[in-house]
PDB file of C-alpha atoms in Angstrom:
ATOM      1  CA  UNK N  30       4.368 -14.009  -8.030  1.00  0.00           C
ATOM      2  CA  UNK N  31       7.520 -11.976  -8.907  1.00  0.00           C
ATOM      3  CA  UNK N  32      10.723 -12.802  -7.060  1.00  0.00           C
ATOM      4  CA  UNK N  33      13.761 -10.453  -6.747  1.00  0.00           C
ATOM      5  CA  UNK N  34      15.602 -11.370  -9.805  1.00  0.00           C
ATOM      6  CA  UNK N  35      13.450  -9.027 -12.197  1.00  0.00           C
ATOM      7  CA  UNK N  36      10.634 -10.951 -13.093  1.00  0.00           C
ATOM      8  CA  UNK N  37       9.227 -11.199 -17.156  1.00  0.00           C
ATOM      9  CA  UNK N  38       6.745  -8.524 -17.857  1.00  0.00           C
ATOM     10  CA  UNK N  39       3.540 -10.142 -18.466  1.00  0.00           C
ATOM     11  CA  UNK N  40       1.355  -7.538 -18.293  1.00  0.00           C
ATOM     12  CA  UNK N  41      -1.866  -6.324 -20.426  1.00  0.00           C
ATOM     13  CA  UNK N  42      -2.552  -3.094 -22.017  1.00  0.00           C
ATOM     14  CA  UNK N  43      -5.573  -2.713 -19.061  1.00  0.00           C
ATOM     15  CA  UNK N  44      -3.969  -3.690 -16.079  1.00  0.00           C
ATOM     16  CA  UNK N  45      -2.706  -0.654 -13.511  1.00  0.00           C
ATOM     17  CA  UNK N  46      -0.166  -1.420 -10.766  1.00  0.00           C
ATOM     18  CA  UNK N  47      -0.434  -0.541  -7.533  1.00  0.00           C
ATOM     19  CA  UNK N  48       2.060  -0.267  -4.658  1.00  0.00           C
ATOM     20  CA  UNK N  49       0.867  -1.115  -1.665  1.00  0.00           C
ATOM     21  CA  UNK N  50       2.616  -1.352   1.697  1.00  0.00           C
ATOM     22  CA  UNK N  51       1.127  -1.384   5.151  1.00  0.00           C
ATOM     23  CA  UNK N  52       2.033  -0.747   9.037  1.00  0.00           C
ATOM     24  CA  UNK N  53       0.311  -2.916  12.009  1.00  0.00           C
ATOM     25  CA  UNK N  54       0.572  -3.251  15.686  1.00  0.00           C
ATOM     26  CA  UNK N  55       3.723  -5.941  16.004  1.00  0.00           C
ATOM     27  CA  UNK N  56       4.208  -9.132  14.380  1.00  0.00           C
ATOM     28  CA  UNK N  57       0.472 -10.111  13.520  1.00  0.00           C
ATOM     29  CA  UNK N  58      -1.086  -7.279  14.765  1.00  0.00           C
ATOM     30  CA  UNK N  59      -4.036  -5.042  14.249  1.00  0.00           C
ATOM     31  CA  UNK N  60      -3.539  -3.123  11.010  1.00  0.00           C
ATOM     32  CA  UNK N  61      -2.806   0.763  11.681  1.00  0.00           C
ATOM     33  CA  UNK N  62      -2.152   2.142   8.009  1.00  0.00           C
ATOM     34  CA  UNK N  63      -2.195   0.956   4.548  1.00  0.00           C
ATOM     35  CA  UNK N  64      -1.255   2.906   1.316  1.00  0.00           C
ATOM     36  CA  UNK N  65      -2.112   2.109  -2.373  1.00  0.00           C
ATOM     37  CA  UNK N  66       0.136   4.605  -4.948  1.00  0.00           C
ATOM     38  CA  UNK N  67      -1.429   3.907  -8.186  1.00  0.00           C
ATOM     39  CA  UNK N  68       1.169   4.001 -10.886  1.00  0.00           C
ATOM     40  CA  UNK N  69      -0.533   6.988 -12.370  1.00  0.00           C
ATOM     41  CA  UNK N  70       0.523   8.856  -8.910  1.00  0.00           C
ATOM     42  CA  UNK N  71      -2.979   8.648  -7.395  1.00  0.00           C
ATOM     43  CA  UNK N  72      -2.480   7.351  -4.062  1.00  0.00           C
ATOM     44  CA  UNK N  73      -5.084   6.607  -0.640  1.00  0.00           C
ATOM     45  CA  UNK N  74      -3.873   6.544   2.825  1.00  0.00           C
ATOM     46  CA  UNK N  75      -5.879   4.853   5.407  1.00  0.00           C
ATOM     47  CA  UNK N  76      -5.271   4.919   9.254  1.00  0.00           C
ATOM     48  CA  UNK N  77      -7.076   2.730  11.166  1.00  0.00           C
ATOM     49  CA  UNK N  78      -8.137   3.260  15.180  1.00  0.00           C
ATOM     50  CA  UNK N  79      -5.382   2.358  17.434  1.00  0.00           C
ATOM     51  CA  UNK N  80      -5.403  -0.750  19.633  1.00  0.00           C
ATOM     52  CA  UNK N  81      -5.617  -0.372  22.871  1.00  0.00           C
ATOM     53  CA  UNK N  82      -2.132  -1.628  23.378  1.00  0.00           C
ATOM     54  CA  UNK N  83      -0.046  -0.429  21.242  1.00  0.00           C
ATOM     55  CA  UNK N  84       3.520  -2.300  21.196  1.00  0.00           C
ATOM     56  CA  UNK N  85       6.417  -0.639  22.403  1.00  0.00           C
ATOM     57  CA  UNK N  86       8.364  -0.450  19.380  1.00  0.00           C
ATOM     58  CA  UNK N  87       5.192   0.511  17.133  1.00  0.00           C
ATOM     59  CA  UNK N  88       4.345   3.412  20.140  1.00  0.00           C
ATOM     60  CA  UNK N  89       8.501   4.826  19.212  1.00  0.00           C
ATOM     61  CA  UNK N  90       8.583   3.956  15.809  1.00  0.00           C
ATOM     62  CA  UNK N  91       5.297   3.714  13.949  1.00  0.00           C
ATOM     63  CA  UNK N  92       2.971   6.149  15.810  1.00  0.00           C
ATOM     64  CA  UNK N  93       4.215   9.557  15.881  1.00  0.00           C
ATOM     65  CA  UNK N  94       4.486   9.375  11.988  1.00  0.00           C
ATOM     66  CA  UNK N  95       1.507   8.279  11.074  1.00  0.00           C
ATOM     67  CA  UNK N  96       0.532  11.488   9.173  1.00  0.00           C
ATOM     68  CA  UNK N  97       3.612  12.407   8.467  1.00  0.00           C
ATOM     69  CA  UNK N  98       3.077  11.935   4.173  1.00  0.00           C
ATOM     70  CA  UNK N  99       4.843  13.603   1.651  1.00  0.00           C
ATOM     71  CA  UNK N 100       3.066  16.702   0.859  1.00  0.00           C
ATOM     72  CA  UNK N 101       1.551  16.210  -2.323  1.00  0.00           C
ATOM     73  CA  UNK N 102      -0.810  13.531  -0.592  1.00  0.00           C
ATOM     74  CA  UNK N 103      -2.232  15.445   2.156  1.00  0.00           C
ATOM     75  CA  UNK N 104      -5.642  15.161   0.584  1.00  0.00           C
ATOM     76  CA  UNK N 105      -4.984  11.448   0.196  1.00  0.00           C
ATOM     77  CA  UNK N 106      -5.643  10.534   4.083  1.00  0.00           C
ATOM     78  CA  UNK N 107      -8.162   8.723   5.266  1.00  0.00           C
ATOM     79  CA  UNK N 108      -9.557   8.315   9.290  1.00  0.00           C
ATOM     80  CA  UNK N 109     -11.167   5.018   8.979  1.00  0.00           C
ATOM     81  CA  UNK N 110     -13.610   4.656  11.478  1.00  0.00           C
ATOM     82  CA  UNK N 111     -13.320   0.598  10.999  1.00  0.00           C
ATOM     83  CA  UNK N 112     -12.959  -1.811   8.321  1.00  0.00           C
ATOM     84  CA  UNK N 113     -16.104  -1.205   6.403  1.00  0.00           C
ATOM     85  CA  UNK N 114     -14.673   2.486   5.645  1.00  0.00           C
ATOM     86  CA  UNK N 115     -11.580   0.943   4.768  1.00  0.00           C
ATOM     87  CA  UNK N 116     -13.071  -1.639   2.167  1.00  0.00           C
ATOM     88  CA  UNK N 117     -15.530   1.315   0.595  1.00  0.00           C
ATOM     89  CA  UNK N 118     -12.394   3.871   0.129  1.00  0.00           C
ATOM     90  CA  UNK N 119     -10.094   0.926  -1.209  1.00  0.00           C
ATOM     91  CA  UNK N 120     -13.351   0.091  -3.207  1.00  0.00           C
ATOM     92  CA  UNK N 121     -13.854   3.321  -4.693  1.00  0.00           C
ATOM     93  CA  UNK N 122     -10.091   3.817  -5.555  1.00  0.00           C
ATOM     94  CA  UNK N 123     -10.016   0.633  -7.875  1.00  0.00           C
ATOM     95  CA  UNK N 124     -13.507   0.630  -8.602  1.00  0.00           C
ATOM     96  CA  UNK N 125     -13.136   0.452 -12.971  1.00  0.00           C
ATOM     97  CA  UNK N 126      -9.843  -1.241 -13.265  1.00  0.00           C
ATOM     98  CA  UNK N 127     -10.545  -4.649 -14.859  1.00  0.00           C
ATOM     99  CA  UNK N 128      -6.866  -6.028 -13.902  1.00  0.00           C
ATOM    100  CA  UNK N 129      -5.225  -4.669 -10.612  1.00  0.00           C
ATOM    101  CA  UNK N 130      -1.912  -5.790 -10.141  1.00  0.00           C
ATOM    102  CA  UNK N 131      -0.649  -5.222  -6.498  1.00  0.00           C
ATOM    103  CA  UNK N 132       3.043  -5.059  -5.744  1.00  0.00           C
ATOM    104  CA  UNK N 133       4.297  -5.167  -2.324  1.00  0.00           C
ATOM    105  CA  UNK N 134       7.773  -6.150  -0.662  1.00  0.00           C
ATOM    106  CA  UNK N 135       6.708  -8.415   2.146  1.00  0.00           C
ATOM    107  CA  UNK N 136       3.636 -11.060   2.468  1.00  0.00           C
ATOM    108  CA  UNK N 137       2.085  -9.452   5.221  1.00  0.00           C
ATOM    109  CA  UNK N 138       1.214  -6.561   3.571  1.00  0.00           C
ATOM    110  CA  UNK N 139      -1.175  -8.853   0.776  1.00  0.00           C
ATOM    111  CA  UNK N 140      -2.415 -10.324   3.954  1.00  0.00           C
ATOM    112  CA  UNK N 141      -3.830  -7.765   5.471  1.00  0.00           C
ATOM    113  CA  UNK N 142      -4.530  -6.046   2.213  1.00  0.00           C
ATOM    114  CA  UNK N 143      -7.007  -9.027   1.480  1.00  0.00           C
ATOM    115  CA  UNK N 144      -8.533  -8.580   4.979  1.00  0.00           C
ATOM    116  CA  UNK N 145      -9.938  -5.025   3.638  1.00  0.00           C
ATOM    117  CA  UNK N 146     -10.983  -6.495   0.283  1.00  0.00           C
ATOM    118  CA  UNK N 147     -13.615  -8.977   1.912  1.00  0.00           C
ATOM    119  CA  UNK N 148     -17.295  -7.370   2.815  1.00  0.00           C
ATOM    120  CA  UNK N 149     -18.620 -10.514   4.306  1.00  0.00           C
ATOM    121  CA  UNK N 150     -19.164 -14.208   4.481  1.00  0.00           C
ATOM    122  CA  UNK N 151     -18.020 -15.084   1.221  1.00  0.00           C
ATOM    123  CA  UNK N 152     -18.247 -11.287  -0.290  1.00  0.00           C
ATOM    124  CA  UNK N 153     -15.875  -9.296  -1.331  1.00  0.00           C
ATOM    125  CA  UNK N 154     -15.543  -5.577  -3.238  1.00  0.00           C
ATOM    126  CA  UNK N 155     -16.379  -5.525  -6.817  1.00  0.00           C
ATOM    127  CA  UNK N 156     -13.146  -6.762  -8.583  1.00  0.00           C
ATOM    128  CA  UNK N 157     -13.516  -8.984 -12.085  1.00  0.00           C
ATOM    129  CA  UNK N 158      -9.723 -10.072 -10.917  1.00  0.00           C
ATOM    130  CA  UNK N 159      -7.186  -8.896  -8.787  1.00  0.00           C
ATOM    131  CA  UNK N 160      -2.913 -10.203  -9.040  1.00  0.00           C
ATOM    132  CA  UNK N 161      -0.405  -9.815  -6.135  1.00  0.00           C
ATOM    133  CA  UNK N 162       3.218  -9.491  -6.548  1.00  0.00           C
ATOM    134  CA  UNK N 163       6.040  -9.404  -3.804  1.00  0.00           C
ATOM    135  CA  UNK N 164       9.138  -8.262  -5.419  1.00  0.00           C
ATOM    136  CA  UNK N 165      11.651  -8.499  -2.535  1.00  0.00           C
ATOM    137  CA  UNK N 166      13.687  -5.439  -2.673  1.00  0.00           C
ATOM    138  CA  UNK N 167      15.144  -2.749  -0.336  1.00  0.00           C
ATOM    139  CA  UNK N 168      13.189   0.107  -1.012  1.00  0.00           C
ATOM    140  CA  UNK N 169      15.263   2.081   1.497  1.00  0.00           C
ATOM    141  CA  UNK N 170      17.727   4.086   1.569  1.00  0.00           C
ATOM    142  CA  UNK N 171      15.776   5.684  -1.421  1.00  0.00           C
ATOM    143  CA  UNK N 172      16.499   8.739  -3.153  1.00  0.00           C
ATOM    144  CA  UNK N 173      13.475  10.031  -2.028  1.00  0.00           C
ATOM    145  CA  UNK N 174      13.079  13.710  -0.594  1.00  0.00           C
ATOM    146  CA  UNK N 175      12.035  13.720   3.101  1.00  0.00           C
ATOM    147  CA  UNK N 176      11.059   9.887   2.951  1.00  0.00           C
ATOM    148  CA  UNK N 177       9.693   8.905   6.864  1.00  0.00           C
ATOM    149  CA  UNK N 178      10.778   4.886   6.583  1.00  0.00           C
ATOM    150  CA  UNK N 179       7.798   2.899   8.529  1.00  0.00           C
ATOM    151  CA  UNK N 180       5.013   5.509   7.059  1.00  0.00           C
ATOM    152  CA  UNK N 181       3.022   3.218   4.649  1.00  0.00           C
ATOM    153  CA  UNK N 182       2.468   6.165   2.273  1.00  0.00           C
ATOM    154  CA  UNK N 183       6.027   6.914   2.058  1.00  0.00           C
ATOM    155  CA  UNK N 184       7.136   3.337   1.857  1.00  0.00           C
ATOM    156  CA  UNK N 185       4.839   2.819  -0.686  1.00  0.00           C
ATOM    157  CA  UNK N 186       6.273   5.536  -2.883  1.00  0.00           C
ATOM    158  CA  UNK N 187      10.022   4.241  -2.096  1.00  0.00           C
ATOM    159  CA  UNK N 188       8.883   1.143  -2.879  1.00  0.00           C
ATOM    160  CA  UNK N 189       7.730   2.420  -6.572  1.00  0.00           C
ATOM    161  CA  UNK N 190      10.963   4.346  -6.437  1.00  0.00           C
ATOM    162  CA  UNK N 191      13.069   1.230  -5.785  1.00  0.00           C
ATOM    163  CA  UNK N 192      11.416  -0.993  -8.056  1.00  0.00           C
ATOM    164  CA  UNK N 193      11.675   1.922 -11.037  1.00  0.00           C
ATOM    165  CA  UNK N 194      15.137   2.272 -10.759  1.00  0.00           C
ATOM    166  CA  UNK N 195      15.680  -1.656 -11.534  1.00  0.00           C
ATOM    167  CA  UNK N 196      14.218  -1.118 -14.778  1.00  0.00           C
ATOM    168  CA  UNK N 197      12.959  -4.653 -14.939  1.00  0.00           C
ATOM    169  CA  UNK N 198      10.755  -5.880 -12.439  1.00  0.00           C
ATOM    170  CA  UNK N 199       7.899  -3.584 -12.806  1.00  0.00           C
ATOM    171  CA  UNK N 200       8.426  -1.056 -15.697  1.00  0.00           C
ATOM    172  CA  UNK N 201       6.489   2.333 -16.015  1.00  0.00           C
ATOM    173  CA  UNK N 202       3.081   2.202 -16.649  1.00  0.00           C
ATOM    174  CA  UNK N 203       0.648   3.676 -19.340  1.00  0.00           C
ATOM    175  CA  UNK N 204      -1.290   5.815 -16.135  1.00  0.00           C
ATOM    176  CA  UNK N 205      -4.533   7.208 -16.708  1.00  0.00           C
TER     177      UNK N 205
END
């Protein structure tokens, strides 16, 4: 895994990074949003069904900006119904890629980004490989237009921002 310090490139001419970031109910709570930005721009957004109790800070904070995306995703969120829509649509998005990297900033957002990827009892979605990365960096304040911190989508995308501007952690990609 890549630490702060700008990590050595290592990557093959087929692998595609994504940058992933998620939003849940309080410190180990149910997962209300995940984004995936491919590095080629493509991007999903998935909201998930509220809990019934919805921490206080998450019901101020999180909550009323849920759909707020930037604009060129609009078409990129997702209502999932439960965690079996989640897995198909993350599924479908990677489906081809022979060498996902995923990039996040913090731990829990792999976590709960491998909770999706399972299908059942020792299953999981189609993937010949998958590789995690958590670059520790502040992706805020980001140069960003409009940028809604604690929006997965948007931190997601500030997140790519951040980690472009360093030039070394996670260079641009070929895209597709």
């Amino acid at each position: 895994m890549a630490g702060g310090g700008g990590a050595a490139d290592i990557r093959s001419e087929d692998e595609m990074r994504y940058y992933l970031d998620t939003e849940f109910n309080g410190s180990g709570g149910a997962l209300l949003s995940f984004a995936l930005l491919r590095e080629d721009g493509a991007a999903i957004y998935g909201i998930m069904p509220l809990p019934a109790n919805v921490e206080p800070w998450v019901n101020e904070n999180i909550i009323p900006i849920l759909r707020d995306v930037p604009q060129r995703y609009r078409l990129a969120i997702w209502e999932c119904a439960d965690q079996e829509f989640a897995t198909s649509l993350i599924s479908a998005f990677m489906a081809g890629d022979p060498e996902p990297v995923v990039i996040s900033d913090w731990p829990d957002d792999i976590r709960y980004f491998c909770e999706l990827l399972i299908t059942g009892p020792g299953k999981m979605i189609a993937l010949p490989g998958i590789r995690f990365e958590v670059v520790r960096i502040d992706a805020y304040p980001t140069t960003l237009r409009d940028a809604v911190q604690h929006n997965a989508l948007w931190d997601a995308c500030a997140l790519h921002a951040a980690i472009a501007a360093t030039g070394s952690a996670c260079p641009q990609g070929r895209g597709r």
